[in-house]
Amino acid sequence: MRVYNFSPGPSALPLPVLEKAASEMTNANGTGQSVMEMSHRSKDYKPIIEKTESVLRELMNIPANYKVLFLQGGASLQFSMIPLNLAAGDMPGKGKKTAYIDTGIWSDKAIKEGKKYAAVEVRASSKDKAYTYIPDAPAAAADDAYYHITLNNTIVGTKWDKLPDTGSVPLITDASSNILSENIDVSKFGIIYAGAQKNLGPAGVTIVIIRDDLIGNTPDWVPITLRYDTHAGEASMYNTPPCYSIYMVGLVLDWVKGLGGVDAIAKLNMEKAGLFYDYLENSKMFYSPVEKRFRSLMNIPFIMTEQDEAKKTELESRFVKEAAAAGLINLAGHRLVGGMRASIYNAMPIEGVKALINFMKKFEG
Ligand SMILES: *Cc1c(COP(=O)(O)O)cnc(C)c1O
């Protein structure tokens, strides 16, 4: 039996994608090989990476003056590559001024890493209220090298409802947990990056969508594999890319396209999240800690109304255990924030959300 998997990442993949991959496992496209066995430079593999890129460009409406890179190292490596490529000085540790907004643990990690190579200024933070809202973000200063935000905050379940005004300063965003969940106007950004393992495919590949003018100004001391110019110049083939993960992303993109593209999937996501938030609004046992206008469509933390700490802990662990026994897995909140969280990415069918709500209603008794 397939379970409903509410994991924040790596996360559930669409069943038709897994079935297609299984059917091609030992003989992909009549080549007599698995995609895993192909040389990344072969004529068999080339159409796979090219198709993945072209369908992504089509679905996200990526303008021609942007490159799409397939990198390794996760979204976390971008926390380093962004300052190294866009703000580092001629020597390590003497970088340019950059703006960051702190909206959660992932932003904080990007900030800490940025400080090693750039003069990071944190212009706003929502840490005062446990990151349950998105703070007012000031406009960029004209001499900022870039302005970094985390578009959807996976752990606390917030997302930006309105982008900051950065003028001609490149706006950079970590979209790991909401890429392809709804329309993103790529032309408003200098860089959009996302680890694949939430909404795009399995772990192992990170998508970087980068505007051409941001490539090629990296100081010489920056290592060869950490440079955007290296990867852009070789169409993500400077060294062996994560070939199989790229193939899987391609299958997920085909699936999204088959459902009608990003607009169609956004409509479904709004319906799914709407059902769940509505239930939480009316529940006596659970609530959402997040301010309404900033609520994520993808990651929905929920907390017990129970005030007695010991009783609450007992209830929470019983909830997670009984849910798992009912085929609803990975509902514990992040280890740093506690409570519960349902991650309902594109691949979570609406039936899974309904099953969770029914389970919660019964648990409430
Ligand atoms: C999961 C996640 C990351 C970390 O991704 P890795 O690929 O594990 O480095 C970074 N940012 C956000 C918003 C995430 O959800």
Coordinates of C-alpha atoms and ligand atoms in Angstrom, one line a residue:
M1 CA 0.0 0.0 0.0
R2 CA 1.2 3.5 -0.8
V3 CA 1.1 5.9 2.2
Y4 CA 0.4 9.6 2.1
N5 CA 3.8 11.1 2.8
F6 CA 3.8 14.6 4.3
S7 CA 7.6 14.8 4.5
P8 CA 9.1 18.3 4.1
G9 CA 11.9 16.8 2.0
P10 CA 12.8 14.6 0.4
S11 CA 9.1 14.3 -0.3
A12 CA 6.5 12.3 -2.1
L13 CA 6.8 12.0 -5.9
P14 CA 3.8 11.6 -8.2
L15 CA 3.0 7.9 -8.6
P16 CA 2.9 8.1 -12.5
V17 CA 6.4 9.5 -12.4
L18 CA 7.7 6.6 -10.3
E19 CA 5.9 4.1 -12.5
K20 CA 7.4 5.7 -15.7
A21 CA 10.9 5.6 -14.1
A22 CA 10.3 1.9 -13.1
S23 CA 9.3 1.0 -16.7
E24 CA 12.5 2.6 -18.0
M25 CA 14.8 1.4 -15.3
T26 CA 16.7 -1.2 -17.3
N27 CA 16.1 -0.1 -20.8
A28 CA 15.5 3.7 -21.3
N29 CA 14.1 4.8 -24.5
G30 CA 15.1 1.7 -26.4
T31 CA 18.8 2.2 -25.6
G32 CA 19.3 -1.0 -23.8
Q33 CA 20.6 0.9 -20.7
S34 CA 19.4 2.5 -17.6
V35 CA 19.7 6.3 -17.5
M36 CA 22.0 5.8 -14.6
E37 CA 24.5 4.0 -16.8
M38 CA 24.6 6.5 -19.6
S39 CA 27.6 8.7 -20.2
H40 CA 26.5 12.3 -19.6
R41 CA 28.1 13.3 -22.9
S42 CA 26.4 10.6 -24.9
K43 CA 23.8 11.1 -27.6
D44 CA 21.5 9.0 -25.5
Y45 CA 21.7 11.4 -22.5
K46 CA 21.8 14.7 -24.3
P47 CA 18.1 14.8 -25.2
I48 CA 17.2 14.0 -21.6
I49 CA 18.9 17.1 -20.0
E50 CA 17.9 19.3 -23.0
K51 CA 14.3 18.3 -22.6
T52 CA 14.3 18.8 -18.8
E53 CA 15.6 22.4 -19.4
S54 CA 13.2 23.2 -22.2
V55 CA 10.1 22.0 -20.3
L56 CA 11.2 24.0 -17.3
R57 CA 11.7 27.1 -19.4
E58 CA 8.2 26.6 -20.9
L59 CA 6.4 25.9 -17.6
M60 CA 8.1 28.8 -15.7
N61 CA 8.2 31.1 -18.8
I62 CA 11.9 31.7 -18.3
P63 CA 13.2 34.6 -20.5
A64 CA 15.9 34.0 -23.0
N65 CA 18.5 36.1 -21.1
Y66 CA 18.5 33.6 -18.2
K67 CA 20.6 30.4 -17.9
V68 CA 19.3 27.3 -16.3
L69 CA 22.0 25.4 -14.4
F70 CA 21.8 21.9 -13.0
L71 CA 24.2 21.8 -10.0
Q72 CA 25.0 19.7 -7.0
G73 CA 25.6 20.6 -3.3
G74 CA 21.9 21.3 -2.6
A75 CA 20.3 24.7 -2.0
S76 CA 22.8 25.0 0.9
L77 CA 25.7 25.3 -1.5
Q78 CA 24.0 28.3 -3.1
F79 CA 24.2 30.0 0.3
S80 CA 28.0 30.1 -0.4
M81 CA 28.0 30.4 -4.2
I82 CA 25.8 33.5 -4.3
P83 CA 28.1 35.7 -2.2
L84 CA 31.2 34.1 -3.7
N85 CA 30.1 35.0 -7.2
L86 CA 28.3 38.2 -6.7
A87 CA 29.9 40.0 -3.8
A88 CA 33.3 38.5 -3.0
G89 CA 36.3 40.8 -3.1
D90 CA 39.7 40.3 -4.7
M91 CA 40.7 38.5 -1.5
P92 CA 38.7 36.2 0.8
G93 CA 36.8 38.1 3.5
K94 CA 36.6 41.5 1.9
G95 CA 33.3 41.5 0.1
K96 CA 30.7 44.0 -1.1
K97 CA 27.6 45.2 0.7
T98 CA 24.6 42.9 0.4
A99 CA 21.0 42.9 1.8
Y100 CA 19.3 39.9 3.5
I101 CA 15.9 39.5 5.1
D102 CA 15.7 36.9 7.9
T103 CA 12.5 34.9 7.8
G104 CA 13.6 31.6 9.3
I105 CA 16.2 29.0 9.7
W106 CA 17.1 28.7 6.0
S107 CA 17.5 32.5 5.7
D108 CA 19.7 32.5 8.8
K109 CA 21.9 29.8 7.3
A110 CA 22.3 31.9 4.1
I111 CA 23.1 35.0 6.2
K112 CA 25.8 33.2 8.2
E113 CA 27.4 31.8 5.1
G114 CA 27.1 35.2 3.3
K115 CA 29.0 36.9 6.1
K116 CA 32.2 34.9 5.3
Y117 CA 32.5 36.5 1.8
A118 CA 30.4 39.7 1.8
A119 CA 29.4 42.6 4.0
V120 CA 26.0 41.3 4.9
E121 CA 23.4 43.6 6.3
V122 CA 20.2 42.0 7.7
R123 CA 17.6 44.6 6.8
A124 CA 14.5 43.0 8.5
S125 CA 13.8 39.9 10.6
S126 CA 10.7 38.1 11.9
K127 CA 12.7 36.3 14.6
D128 CA 10.9 38.3 17.4
K129 CA 7.7 36.3 16.8
A130 CA 9.3 32.9 16.0
Y131 CA 9.1 33.7 12.3
T132 CA 5.3 33.4 12.1
Y133 CA 5.1 36.4 9.7
I134 CA 7.0 38.1 6.9
P135 CA 8.5 41.4 8.1
D136 CA 8.2 44.7 6.2
A137 CA 11.2 44.7 3.9
P138 CA 12.8 48.1 3.1
A139 CA 13.8 49.0 -0.5
A140 CA 17.3 48.1 -1.6
A141 CA 20.1 50.6 -1.4
A142 CA 21.5 51.5 -4.8
D143 CA 24.9 50.1 -4.0
D144 CA 23.7 46.7 -2.7
A145 CA 25.4 43.9 -4.7
Y146 CA 22.2 41.9 -4.3
Y147 CA 19.1 41.4 -2.1
H148 CA 18.3 37.9 -0.8
I149 CA 15.0 36.5 0.4
T150 CA 13.7 33.0 1.1
L151 CA 10.4 32.9 -0.9
N152 CA 8.7 30.1 1.1
N153 CA 9.8 29.2 4.6
T154 CA 9.6 25.4 4.8
I155 CA 10.0 25.0 8.5
V156 CA 7.6 27.7 9.8
G157 CA 5.2 27.8 6.9
T158 CA 5.3 31.4 5.7
K159 CA 5.6 32.9 2.2
W160 CA 6.1 36.3 0.8
D161 CA 2.8 37.9 -0.3
K162 CA 4.5 40.8 -2.0
L163 CA 8.1 41.1 -3.2
P164 CA 10.4 43.9 -1.9
D165 CA 11.3 46.8 -4.1
T166 CA 14.9 46.3 -5.1
G167 CA 15.0 48.7 -8.1
S168 CA 18.0 47.7 -10.3
V169 CA 19.6 45.6 -7.5
P170 CA 19.2 41.9 -8.3
L171 CA 16.6 40.2 -6.2
I172 CA 17.8 36.6 -5.3
T173 CA 15.5 34.0 -3.9
D174 CA 15.6 30.5 -2.4
A175 CA 12.5 28.9 -3.8
S176 CA 13.4 25.3 -2.7
S177 CA 10.0 24.6 -1.2
N178 CA 7.6 26.5 -3.5
I179 CA 9.1 26.4 -7.0
L180 CA 6.4 25.4 -9.5
S181 CA 3.7 25.5 -6.9
E182 CA 2.4 28.7 -8.3
N183 CA 3.5 31.3 -10.9
I184 CA 6.7 33.1 -10.2
D185 CA 7.6 36.0 -12.5
V186 CA 11.2 35.1 -13.2
S187 CA 12.0 38.5 -14.8
K188 CA 11.7 40.1 -11.3
F189 CA 14.7 38.1 -10.1
G190 CA 18.4 37.9 -10.7
I191 CA 18.6 34.4 -9.4
I192 CA 16.1 31.8 -8.4
Y193 CA 17.5 28.6 -6.9
A194 CA 15.9 25.4 -5.5
G195 CA 17.0 22.0 -4.3
A196 CA 14.9 19.5 -6.3
Q197 CA 13.8 17.3 -3.4
K198 CA 10.7 19.2 -2.4
N199 CA 8.7 20.0 -5.5
L200 CA 10.9 18.9 -8.5
G201 CA 12.2 15.4 -8.0
P202 CA 14.7 13.4 -5.9
A203 CA 17.6 14.9 -4.0
G204 CA 20.9 15.4 -5.8
V205 CA 20.3 18.3 -8.2
T206 CA 19.8 22.0 -7.5
I207 CA 18.2 24.2 -10.2
V208 CA 19.7 27.6 -10.6
I209 CA 18.0 30.1 -12.9
I210 CA 20.4 33.0 -13.3
R211 CA 20.3 36.2 -15.4
D212 CA 23.1 36.4 -17.9
D213 CA 24.6 39.7 -16.6
L214 CA 25.2 38.1 -13.2
I215 CA 27.6 35.6 -14.7
G216 CA 31.3 36.3 -15.3
N217 CA 32.3 38.8 -12.6
T218 CA 33.7 36.3 -10.1
P219 CA 37.1 36.9 -8.5
D220 CA 39.9 34.5 -9.7
W221 CA 40.4 32.9 -6.3
V222 CA 36.9 31.4 -6.2
P223 CA 37.2 27.6 -6.8
I224 CA 36.4 26.4 -10.3
T225 CA 33.4 24.2 -9.4
L226 CA 31.8 27.1 -7.3
R227 CA 31.7 29.5 -10.2
Y228 CA 28.6 30.2 -12.2
D229 CA 30.7 31.1 -15.2
T230 CA 32.2 27.5 -15.1
H231 CA 28.8 25.8 -15.2
A232 CA 27.1 28.3 -17.5
G233 CA 30.0 28.0 -20.0
E234 CA 29.8 24.3 -20.2
A235 CA 25.9 23.9 -20.1
S236 CA 26.1 22.2 -16.6
M237 CA 28.6 19.7 -18.1
Y238 CA 31.9 21.0 -16.7
N239 CA 32.0 17.8 -14.6
T240 CA 29.5 15.0 -14.4
P241 CA 26.1 16.4 -13.5
P242 CA 23.6 14.4 -11.3
C243 CA 22.3 12.7 -14.4
Y244 CA 19.6 10.5 -12.9
S245 CA 18.1 13.2 -10.7
I246 CA 17.9 15.5 -13.8
Y247 CA 16.1 12.8 -15.7
M248 CA 13.6 12.4 -12.8
V249 CA 13.1 16.2 -12.7
G250 CA 12.3 15.9 -16.4
L251 CA 9.6 13.3 -15.7
V252 CA 8.1 15.4 -12.9
L253 CA 8.0 18.4 -15.3
D254 CA 6.2 16.3 -17.9
W255 CA 3.7 15.4 -15.2
V256 CA 3.1 19.0 -14.3
K257 CA 2.7 19.9 -18.0
G258 CA 0.2 17.0 -18.4
L259 CA -1.9 18.4 -15.6
G260 CA -2.1 21.8 -17.4
G261 CA 1.0 23.6 -16.3
V262 CA 1.7 25.8 -13.3
D263 CA -1.6 27.7 -13.3
A264 CA -3.5 24.4 -13.1
I265 CA -1.3 23.1 -10.3
A266 CA -1.6 26.4 -8.4
K267 CA -5.3 26.1 -8.5
L268 CA -5.1 22.6 -7.0
N269 CA -2.6 23.8 -4.4
M270 CA -4.9 26.6 -3.3
E271 CA -7.8 24.1 -3.0
K272 CA -5.7 21.7 -0.9
A273 CA -4.2 24.3 1.4
G274 CA -7.6 26.0 1.6
L275 CA -9.3 22.8 2.9
F276 CA -6.6 22.3 5.5
Y277 CA -6.5 25.9 6.8
D278 CA -10.3 26.0 6.9
Y279 CA -10.3 22.8 9.0
L280 CA -7.6 24.3 11.4
E281 CA -9.7 27.5 11.7
N282 CA -12.6 25.5 13.0
S283 CA -10.7 23.0 15.1
K284 CA -10.8 23.1 18.9
M285 CA -7.6 21.0 19.2
F286 CA -5.3 22.4 16.5
Y287 CA -4.4 25.8 15.1
S288 CA -2.1 27.5 12.7
P289 CA 0.4 29.8 14.3
V290 CA 1.1 31.8 11.1
E291 CA -0.4 35.2 10.3
K292 CA -3.1 34.7 7.7
R293 CA -1.8 36.7 4.8
F294 CA 1.6 35.0 5.0
R295 CA 0.5 31.4 5.0
S296 CA 2.4 28.9 2.8
L297 CA 0.5 26.7 0.4
M298 CA 3.2 24.0 0.7
N299 CA 4.1 23.7 4.4
I300 CA 1.5 23.9 7.1
P301 CA 2.6 23.7 10.7
F302 CA -0.1 23.2 13.3
I303 CA 0.0 23.3 17.0
M304 CA -2.2 21.8 19.8
T305 CA -4.3 24.3 21.7
E306 CA -3.6 22.2 24.9
Q307 CA -1.9 24.4 27.4
D308 CA -0.5 21.8 29.8
E309 CA 3.0 21.1 28.4
A310 CA 3.2 17.5 29.6
K311 CA -0.2 16.7 28.2
K312 CA 0.5 18.4 25.0
T313 CA 3.8 16.5 24.4
E314 CA 1.9 13.2 25.1
L315 CA -0.9 14.2 22.7
E316 CA 1.5 15.2 20.0
S317 CA 3.5 12.0 20.1
R318 CA 0.3 9.9 20.1
F319 CA -1.0 12.0 17.1
V320 CA 2.1 11.4 15.0
K321 CA 2.2 7.7 15.9
E322 CA -1.5 7.0 15.2
A323 CA -1.4 9.0 12.0
A324 CA 1.5 6.9 10.8
A325 CA -0.4 3.7 11.6
A326 CA -3.2 5.1 9.5
G327 CA -0.9 5.6 6.5
L328 CA -0.3 9.3 7.1
I329 CA 3.4 9.6 7.6
N330 CA 6.0 12.3 8.5
L331 CA 3.7 14.7 10.3
A332 CA 6.1 15.7 13.2
G333 CA 7.2 19.4 13.1
H334 CA 10.8 20.4 12.5
R335 CA 13.1 19.3 15.3
L336 CA 13.9 22.9 16.1
V337 CA 10.3 24.2 16.4
G338 CA 8.2 21.1 17.5
G339 CA 4.5 20.8 17.0
M340 CA 3.3 19.2 13.8
R341 CA 3.6 20.1 10.1
A342 CA 2.0 18.8 6.9
S343 CA 4.0 19.4 3.8
I344 CA 1.6 19.3 0.9
Y345 CA 3.8 19.8 -2.2
N346 CA 2.5 19.4 -5.8
A347 CA 2.7 15.6 -5.6
M348 CA 0.3 15.4 -2.6
P349 CA -3.1 14.5 -4.1
I350 CA -6.2 16.2 -2.6
E351 CA -7.3 12.8 -1.4
G352 CA -4.3 12.8 1.0
V353 CA -5.3 16.1 2.4
K354 CA -8.8 14.9 2.9
A355 CA -7.6 11.7 4.6
L356 CA -5.5 13.8 7.0
I357 CA -8.4 16.1 7.9
N358 CA -10.7 13.1 8.5
F359 CA -8.0 11.5 10.7
M360 CA -7.7 14.8 12.7
K361 CA -11.4 15.1 13.1
K362 CA -11.6 11.6 14.5
F363 CA -8.6 12.3 16.8
E364 CA -10.3 15.3 18.2
G365 CA -13.2 12.9 19.0
Ligands
LIG1 C1 15.2 22.2 2.2 C2 15.6 23.6 2.1 C3 17.0 24.0 2.0 C4 18.1 23.0 2.1 O1 18.3 22.3 0.9 P1 19.5 21.3 0.7 O2 19.2 20.9 -0.7 O3 19.3 20.2 1.7 O4 20.7 22.1 0.8 C5 17.3 25.3 1.8 N1 16.3 26.2 1.7 C6 15.0 25.9 1.8 C7 13.9 27.0 1.7 C8 14.6 24.6 2.0 O5 13.3 24.2 2.1

